[in-house]
CSV table of C-alpha atoms and ligand atoms in Angstrom, one decimal:
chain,number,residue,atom,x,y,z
A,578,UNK,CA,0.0,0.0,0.0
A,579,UNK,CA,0.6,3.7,-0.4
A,580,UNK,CA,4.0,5.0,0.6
A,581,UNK,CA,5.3,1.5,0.0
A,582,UNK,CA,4.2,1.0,-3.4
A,583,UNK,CA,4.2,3.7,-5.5
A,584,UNK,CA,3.6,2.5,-9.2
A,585,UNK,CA,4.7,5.5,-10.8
A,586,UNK,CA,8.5,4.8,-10.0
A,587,UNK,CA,8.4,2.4,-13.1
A,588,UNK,CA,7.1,5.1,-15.0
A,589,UNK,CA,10.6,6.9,-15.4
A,590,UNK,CA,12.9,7.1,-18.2
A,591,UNK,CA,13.8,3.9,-19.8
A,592,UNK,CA,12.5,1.9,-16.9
A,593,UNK,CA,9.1,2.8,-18.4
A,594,UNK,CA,10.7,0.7,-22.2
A,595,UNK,CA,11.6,-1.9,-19.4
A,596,UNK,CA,8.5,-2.7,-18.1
A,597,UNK,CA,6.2,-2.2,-21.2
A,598,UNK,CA,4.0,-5.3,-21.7
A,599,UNK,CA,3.3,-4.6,-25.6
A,600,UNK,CA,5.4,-4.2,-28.5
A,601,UNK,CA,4.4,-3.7,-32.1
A,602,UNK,CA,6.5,-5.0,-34.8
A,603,UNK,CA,6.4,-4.8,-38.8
A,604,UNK,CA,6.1,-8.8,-38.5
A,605,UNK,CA,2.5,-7.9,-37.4
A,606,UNK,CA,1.6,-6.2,-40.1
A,607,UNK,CA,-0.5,-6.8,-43.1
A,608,UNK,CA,-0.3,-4.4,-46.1
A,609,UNK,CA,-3.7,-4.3,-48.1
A,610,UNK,CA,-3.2,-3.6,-52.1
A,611,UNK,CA,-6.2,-2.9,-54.4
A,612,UNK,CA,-5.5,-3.8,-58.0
A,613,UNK,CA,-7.6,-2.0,-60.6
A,614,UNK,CA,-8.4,-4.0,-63.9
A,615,UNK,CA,-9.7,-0.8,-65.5
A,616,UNK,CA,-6.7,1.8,-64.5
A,617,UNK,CA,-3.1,2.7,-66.6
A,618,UNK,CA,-2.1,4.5,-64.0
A,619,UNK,CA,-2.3,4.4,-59.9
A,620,UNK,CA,-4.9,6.8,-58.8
A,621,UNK,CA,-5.3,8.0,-55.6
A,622,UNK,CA,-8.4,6.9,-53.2
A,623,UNK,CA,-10.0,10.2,-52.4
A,624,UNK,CA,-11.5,9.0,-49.1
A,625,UNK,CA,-8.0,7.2,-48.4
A,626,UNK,CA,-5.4,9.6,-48.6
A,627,UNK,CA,-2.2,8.2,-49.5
A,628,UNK,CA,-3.7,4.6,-50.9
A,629,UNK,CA,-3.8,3.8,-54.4
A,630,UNK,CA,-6.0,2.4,-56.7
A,631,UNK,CA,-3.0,0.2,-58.9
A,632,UNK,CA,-2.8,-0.6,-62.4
A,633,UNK,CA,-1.5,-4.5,-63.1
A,634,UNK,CA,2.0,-3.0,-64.6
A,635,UNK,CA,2.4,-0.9,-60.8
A,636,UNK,CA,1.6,-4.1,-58.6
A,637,UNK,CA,5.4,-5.6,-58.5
A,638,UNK,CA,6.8,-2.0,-57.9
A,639,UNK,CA,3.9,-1.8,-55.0
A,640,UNK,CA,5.3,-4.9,-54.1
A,641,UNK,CA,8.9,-4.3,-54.0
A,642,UNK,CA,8.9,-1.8,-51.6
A,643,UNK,CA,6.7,-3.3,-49.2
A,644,UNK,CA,9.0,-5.8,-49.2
A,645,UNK,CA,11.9,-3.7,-48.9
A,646,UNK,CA,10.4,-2.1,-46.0
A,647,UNK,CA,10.6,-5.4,-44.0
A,648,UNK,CA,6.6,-6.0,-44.1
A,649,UNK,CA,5.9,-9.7,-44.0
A,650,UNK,CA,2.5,-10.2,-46.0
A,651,UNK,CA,-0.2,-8.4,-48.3
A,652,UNK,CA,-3.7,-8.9,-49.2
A,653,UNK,CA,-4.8,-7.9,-52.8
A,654,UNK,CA,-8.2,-7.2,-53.3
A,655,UNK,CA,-9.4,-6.9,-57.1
A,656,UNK,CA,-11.5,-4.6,-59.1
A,657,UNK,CA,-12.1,-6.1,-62.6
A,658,UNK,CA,-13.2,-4.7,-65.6
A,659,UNK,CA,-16.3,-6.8,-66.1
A,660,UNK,CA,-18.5,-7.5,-63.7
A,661,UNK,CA,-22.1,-9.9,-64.1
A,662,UNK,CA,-25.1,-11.2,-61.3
A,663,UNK,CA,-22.5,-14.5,-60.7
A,664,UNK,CA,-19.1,-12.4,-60.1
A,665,UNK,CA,-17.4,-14.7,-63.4
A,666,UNK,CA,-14.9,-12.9,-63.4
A,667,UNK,CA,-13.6,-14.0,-59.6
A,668,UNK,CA,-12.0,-17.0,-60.7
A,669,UNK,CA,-10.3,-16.8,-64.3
A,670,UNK,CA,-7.1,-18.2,-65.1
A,671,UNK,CA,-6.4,-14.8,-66.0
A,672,UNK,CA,-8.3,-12.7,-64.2
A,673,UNK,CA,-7.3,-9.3,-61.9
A,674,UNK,CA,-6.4,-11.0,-58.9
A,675,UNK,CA,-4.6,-14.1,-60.2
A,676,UNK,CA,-2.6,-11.9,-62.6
A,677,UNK,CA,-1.5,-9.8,-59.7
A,678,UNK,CA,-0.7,-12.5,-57.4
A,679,UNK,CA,1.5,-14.1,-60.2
A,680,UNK,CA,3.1,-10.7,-60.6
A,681,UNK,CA,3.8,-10.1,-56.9
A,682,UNK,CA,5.0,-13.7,-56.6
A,683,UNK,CA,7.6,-13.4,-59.5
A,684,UNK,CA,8.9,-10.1,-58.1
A,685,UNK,CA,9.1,-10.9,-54.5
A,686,UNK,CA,8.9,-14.8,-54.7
A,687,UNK,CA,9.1,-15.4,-51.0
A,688,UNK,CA,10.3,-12.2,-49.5
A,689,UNK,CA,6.0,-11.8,-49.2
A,690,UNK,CA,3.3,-14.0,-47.6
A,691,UNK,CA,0.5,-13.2,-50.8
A,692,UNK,CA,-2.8,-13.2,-48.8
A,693,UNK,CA,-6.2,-12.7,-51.1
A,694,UNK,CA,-9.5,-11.9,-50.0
A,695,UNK,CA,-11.8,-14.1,-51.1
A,696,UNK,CA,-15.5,-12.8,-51.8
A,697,UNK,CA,-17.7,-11.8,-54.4
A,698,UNK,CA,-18.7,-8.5,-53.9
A,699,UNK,CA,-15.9,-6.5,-55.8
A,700,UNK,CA,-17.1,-9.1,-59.2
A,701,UNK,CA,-20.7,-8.7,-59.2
A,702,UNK,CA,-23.1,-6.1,-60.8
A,703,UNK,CA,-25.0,-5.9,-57.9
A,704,UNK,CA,-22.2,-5.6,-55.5
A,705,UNK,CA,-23.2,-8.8,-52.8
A,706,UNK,CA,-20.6,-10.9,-51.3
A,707,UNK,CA,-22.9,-13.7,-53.1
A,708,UNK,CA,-25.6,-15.4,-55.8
A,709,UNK,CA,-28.7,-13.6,-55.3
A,710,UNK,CA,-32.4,-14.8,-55.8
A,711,UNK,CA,-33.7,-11.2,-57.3
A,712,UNK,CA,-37.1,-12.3,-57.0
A,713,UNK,CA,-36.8,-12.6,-53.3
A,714,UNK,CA,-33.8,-10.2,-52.9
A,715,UNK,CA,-32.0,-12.8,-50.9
A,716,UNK,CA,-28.0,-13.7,-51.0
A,717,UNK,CA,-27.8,-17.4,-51.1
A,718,UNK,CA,-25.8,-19.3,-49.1
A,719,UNK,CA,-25.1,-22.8,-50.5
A,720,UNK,CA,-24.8,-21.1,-54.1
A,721,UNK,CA,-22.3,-18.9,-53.3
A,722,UNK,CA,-20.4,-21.8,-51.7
A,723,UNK,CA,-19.3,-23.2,-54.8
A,724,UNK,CA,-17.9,-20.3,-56.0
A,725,UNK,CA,-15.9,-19.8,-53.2
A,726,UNK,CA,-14.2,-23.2,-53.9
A,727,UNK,CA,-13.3,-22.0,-57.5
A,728,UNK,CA,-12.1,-18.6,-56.7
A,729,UNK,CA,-9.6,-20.1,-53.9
A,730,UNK,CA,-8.7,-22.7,-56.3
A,731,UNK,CA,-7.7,-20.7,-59.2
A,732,UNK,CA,-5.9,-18.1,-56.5
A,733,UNK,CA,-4.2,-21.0,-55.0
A,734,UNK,CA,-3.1,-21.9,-58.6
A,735,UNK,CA,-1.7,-18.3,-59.0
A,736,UNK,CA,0.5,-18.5,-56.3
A,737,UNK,CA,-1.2,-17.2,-53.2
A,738,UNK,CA,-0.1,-17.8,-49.7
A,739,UNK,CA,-3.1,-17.8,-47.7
A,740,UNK,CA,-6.6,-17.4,-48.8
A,741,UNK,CA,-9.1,-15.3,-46.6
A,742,UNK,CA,-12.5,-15.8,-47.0
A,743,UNK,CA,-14.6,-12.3,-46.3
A,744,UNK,CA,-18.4,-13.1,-47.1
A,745,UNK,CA,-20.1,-14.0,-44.1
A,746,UNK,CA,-21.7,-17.1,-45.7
A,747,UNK,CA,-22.2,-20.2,-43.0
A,748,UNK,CA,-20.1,-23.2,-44.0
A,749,UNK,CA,-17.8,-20.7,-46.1
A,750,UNK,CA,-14.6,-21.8,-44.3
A,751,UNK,CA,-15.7,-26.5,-44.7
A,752,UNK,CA,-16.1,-25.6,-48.8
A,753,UNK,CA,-13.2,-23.8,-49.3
A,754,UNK,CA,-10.8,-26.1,-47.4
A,755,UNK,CA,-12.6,-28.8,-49.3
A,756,UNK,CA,-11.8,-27.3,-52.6
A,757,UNK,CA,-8.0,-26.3,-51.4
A,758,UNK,CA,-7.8,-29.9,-50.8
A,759,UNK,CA,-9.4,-31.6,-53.9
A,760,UNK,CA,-6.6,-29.8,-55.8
A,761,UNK,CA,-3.7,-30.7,-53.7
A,762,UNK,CA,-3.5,-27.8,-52.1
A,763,UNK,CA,-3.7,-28.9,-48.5
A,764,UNK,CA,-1.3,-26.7,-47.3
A,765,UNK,CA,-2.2,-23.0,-47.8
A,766,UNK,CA,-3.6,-21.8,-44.4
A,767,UNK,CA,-7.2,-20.2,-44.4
A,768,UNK,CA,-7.3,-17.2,-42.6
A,769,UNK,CA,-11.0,-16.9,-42.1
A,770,UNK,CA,-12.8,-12.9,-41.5
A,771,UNK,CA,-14.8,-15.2,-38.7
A,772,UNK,CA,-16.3,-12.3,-36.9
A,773,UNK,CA,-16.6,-9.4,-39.7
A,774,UNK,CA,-19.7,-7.2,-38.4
A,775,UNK,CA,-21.7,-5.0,-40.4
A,776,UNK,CA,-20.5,-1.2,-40.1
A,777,UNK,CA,-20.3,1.6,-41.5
A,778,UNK,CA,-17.0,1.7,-40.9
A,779,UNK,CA,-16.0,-0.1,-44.2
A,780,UNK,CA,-17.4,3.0,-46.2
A,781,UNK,CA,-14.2,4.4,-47.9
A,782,UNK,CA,-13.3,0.9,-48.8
A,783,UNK,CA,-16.0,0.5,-50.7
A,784,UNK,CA,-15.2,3.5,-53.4
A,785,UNK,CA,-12.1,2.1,-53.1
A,786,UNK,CA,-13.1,-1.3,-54.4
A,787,UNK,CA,-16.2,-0.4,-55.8
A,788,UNK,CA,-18.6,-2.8,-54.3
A,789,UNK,CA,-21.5,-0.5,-53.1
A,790,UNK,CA,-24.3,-2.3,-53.2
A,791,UNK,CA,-27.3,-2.0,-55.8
A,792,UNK,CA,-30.3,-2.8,-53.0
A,793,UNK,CA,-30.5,-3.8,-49.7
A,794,UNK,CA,-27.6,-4.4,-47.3
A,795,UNK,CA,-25.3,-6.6,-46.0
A,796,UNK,CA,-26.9,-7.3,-42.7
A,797,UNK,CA,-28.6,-10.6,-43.9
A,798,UNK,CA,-25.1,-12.2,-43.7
A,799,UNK,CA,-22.5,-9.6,-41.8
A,800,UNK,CA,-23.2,-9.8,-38.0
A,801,UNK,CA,-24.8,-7.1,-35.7
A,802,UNK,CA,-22.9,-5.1,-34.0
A,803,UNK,CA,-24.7,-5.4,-30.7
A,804,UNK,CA,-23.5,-9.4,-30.6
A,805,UNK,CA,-20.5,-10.4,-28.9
A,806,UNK,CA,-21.2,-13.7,-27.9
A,807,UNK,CA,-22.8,-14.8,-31.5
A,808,UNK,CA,-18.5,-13.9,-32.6
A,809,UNK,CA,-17.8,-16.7,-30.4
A,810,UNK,CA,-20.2,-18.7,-32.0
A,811,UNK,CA,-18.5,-18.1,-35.3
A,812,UNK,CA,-15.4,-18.3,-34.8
A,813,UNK,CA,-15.9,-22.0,-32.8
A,814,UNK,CA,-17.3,-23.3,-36.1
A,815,UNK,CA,-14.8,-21.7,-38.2
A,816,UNK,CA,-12.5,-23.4,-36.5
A,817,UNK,CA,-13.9,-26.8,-36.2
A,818,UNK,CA,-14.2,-26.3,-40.3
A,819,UNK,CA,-10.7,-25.9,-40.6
A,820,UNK,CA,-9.8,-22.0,-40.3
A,821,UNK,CA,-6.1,-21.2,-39.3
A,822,UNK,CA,-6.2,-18.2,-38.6
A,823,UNK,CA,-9.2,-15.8,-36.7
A,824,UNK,CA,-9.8,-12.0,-37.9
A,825,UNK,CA,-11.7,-10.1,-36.3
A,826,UNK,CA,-13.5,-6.9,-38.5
A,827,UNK,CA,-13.2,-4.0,-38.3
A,828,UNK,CA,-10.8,-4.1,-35.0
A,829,UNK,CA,-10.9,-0.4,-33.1
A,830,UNK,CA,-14.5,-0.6,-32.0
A,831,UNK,CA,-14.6,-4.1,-31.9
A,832,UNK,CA,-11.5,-4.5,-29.0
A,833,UNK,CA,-13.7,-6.4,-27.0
A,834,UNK,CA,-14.4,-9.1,-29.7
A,835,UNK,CA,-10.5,-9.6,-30.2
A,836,UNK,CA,-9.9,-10.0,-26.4
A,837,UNK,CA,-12.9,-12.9,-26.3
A,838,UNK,CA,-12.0,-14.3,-29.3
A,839,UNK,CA,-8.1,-14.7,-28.3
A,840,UNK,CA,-9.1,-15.7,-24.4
A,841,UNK,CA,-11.5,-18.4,-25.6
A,842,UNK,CA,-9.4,-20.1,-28.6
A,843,UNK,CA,-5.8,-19.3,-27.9
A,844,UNK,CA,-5.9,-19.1,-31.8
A,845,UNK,CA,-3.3,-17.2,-34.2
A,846,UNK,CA,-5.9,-14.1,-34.7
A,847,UNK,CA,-5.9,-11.1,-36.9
A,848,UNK,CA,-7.3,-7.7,-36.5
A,849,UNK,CA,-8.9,-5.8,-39.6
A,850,UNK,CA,-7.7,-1.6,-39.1
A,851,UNK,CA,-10.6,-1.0,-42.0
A,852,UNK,CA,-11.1,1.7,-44.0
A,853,UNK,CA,-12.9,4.2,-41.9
A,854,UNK,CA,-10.4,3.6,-39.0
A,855,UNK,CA,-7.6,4.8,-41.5
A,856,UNK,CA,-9.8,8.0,-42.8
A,857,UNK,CA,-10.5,8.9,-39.3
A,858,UNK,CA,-7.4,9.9,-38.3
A,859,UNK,CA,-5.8,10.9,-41.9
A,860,UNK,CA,-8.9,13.4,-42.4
A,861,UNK,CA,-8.1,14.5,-38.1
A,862,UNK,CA,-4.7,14.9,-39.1
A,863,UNK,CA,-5.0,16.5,-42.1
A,864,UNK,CA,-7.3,19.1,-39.9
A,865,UNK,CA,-4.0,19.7,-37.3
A,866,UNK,CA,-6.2,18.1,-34.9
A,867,UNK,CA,-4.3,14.9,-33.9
A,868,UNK,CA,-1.0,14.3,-34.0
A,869,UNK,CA,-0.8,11.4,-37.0
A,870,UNK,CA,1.5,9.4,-35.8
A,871,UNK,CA,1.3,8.8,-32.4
A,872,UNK,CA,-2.5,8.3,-33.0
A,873,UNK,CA,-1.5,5.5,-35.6
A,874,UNK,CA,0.7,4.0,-32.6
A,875,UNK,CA,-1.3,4.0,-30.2
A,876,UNK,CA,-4.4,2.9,-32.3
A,877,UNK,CA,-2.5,-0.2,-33.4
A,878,UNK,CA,-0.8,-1.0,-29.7
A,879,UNK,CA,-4.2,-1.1,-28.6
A,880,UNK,CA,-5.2,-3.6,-31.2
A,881,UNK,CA,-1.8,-6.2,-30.0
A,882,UNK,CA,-2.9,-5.5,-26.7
A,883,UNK,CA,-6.2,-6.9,-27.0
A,884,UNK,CA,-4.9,-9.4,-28.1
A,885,UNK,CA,-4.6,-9.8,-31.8
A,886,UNK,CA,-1.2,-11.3,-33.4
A,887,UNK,CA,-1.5,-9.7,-37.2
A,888,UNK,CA,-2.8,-6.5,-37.6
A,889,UNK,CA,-4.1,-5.8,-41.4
A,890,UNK,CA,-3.7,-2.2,-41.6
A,891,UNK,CA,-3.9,0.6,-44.5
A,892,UNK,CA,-0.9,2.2,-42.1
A,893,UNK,CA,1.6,-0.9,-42.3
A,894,UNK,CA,3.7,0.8,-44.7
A,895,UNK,CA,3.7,4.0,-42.8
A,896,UNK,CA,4.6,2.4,-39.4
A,897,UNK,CA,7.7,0.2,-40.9
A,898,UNK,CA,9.1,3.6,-41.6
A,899,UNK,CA,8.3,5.2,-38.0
A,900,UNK,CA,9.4,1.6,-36.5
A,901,UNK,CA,12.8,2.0,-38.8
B,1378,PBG,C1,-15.6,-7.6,-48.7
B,1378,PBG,C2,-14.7,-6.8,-48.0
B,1378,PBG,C3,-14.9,-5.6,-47.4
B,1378,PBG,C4,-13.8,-5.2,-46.7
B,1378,PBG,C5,-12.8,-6.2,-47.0
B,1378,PBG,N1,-13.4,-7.2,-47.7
B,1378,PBG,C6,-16.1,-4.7,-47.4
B,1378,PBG,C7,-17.4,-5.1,-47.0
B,1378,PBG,O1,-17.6,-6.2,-46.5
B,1378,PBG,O2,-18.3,-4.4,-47.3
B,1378,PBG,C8,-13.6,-3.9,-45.9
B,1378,PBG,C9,-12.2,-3.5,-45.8
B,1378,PBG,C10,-12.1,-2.1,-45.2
B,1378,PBG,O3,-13.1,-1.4,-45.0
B,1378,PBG,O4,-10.9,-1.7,-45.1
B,1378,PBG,N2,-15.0,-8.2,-49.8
């Protein structure tokens, strides 16, 4: 007790590095790249200052430096040029994401951990993250299962790392581990978006990837807000299906969902810094009303410290150079 213990003596100088009980590391880190089928040239997202929309011919020089700057994986997300009601264009031989995965890989060969999401929603016309029944404006599960399978198969083919599924559909994580597997590819990890809510806070990716929706909403498949034990409930049965790896989406005001999640499964787990979280503080410090970087730090150090082991973050190339 008080005048015995006094906890701010460890508080001092570089007793206070000493005694810290976090650390964040570029080996946490997850870059996200958006690969734009329709672009010459890298154009900047206007809700995302400082991300870009690539052309194909800019993805290995994208590549390259995250690389260079000691940042151990990416996740590409595609935007094609044609899109139809059954997203065809997800799973092409030569489609946007395969070619830039094969791109990436024969610049950086394993220097990177190629991570791609998986969904639908970027590929279709009416922008769900699956086959819809437009008579009763529903997204349909089984359906979209099937598609899965393909598009992880012909990424797999491609030369990605780690596939991440990011729909929301039940039994997403059982087909695509069966498809993986069918084509002898039994051993690329499945990094499963187990507990990806429906917010708002996924807005600026959305122009950045261009899957707005054209009715409706995603709250038929994305989880409420309000429910944290229902993100127990997914995660258990994406891991009895065969998921490797947990994320968590988006992860600032979901904190509490990544401390559960890692207390109850003891799983490698991954925190999604989305879009919004990212235009928050670029637009605050843009305004001179935060200071940038240590709100980036201190954003992310929260995130380890509730628990998550990867942090997919818009900032990861920013904070390899302040961690430099
Ligand atoms: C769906 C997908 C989304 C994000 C990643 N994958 C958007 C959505 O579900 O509406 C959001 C990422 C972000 O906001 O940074 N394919």
């Amino acid at each position: 007790m008080f005048p015995d213990v006094r906890l701010r003596r460890l508080r001092r100088g570089k007793i206070r590095n000493l005694v810290r009980e976090t650390t964040l590391s570029v080996d946490d880190l997850v870059q996200p790249i958006f690969v734009n089928e329709n672009l010459d040239s890298a154009v900047e997202i206007p809700s995302m200052p400082g991300i870009y929309n690539l052309p194909l011919s800019e993805v290995a020089k994208e590549a390259r430096e995250i690389a260079d700057l000691g940042i151990p994986a990416v996740i590409v997300f595609g935007v094609p040029v044609f899109k139809d009601a059954e997203g065809s264009s997800s799973y092409g031989e030569k489609d946007i994401v395969q070619e830039a995965v094969r791109r990436i890989k024969a610049e950086v060969g394993d220097e990177l951990v190629v991570i791609t999401d998986v969904c639908m929603c970027e590929y279709t016309s009416h922008g769900h993250c699956g086959i819809v029944n437009f008579e009763t404006k529903e997204i349909l599960n089984d359906p979209t299962l099937e598609v899965l399978g393909k598009i992880v198969v012909s990424h797999a083919k491609a030369g990605a790392d780690i596939v991440a599924p990011s729909c929301m559909m039940d039994g997403m994580v059982e087909a695509i581990r069966q498809a993986l597997d069918q084509n002898g590819f039994e051993n690329i990890p499945i990094m499963s978006y187990a507990a990806k809510f429906h917010s708002c806070f996924y807005g600026p990716f959305r122009d950045a990837a261009e899957s707005g929706y054209s009715f409706g909403d995603r709250s038929t498949y994305q989880m409420d807000p309000a429910n944290s034990n229902e993100a127990i409930r997914e995660v258990d049965l994406d891991v009895a299906e065969g998921a490797d790896i947990i994320i968590v989406k988006p992860a600032l005001p979901y904190l509490d969902i990544i401390y559960r999640v890692k207390m109850e499964f003891e799983m490698p787990t991954a925190a999604y810094n989305v879009s919004g979280e990212y235009s928050i503080i670029k637009a605050a410090a843009a305004n001179g009303w935060l200071d940038e970087k240590k709100a980036i730090y201190e954003s992310l150090i929260s995130i380890k410290r509730a628990g998550a082991d990867i942090i997919i973050t818009y900032f990861a190339k920013d904070v390899a150079r302040m961690l430099k």
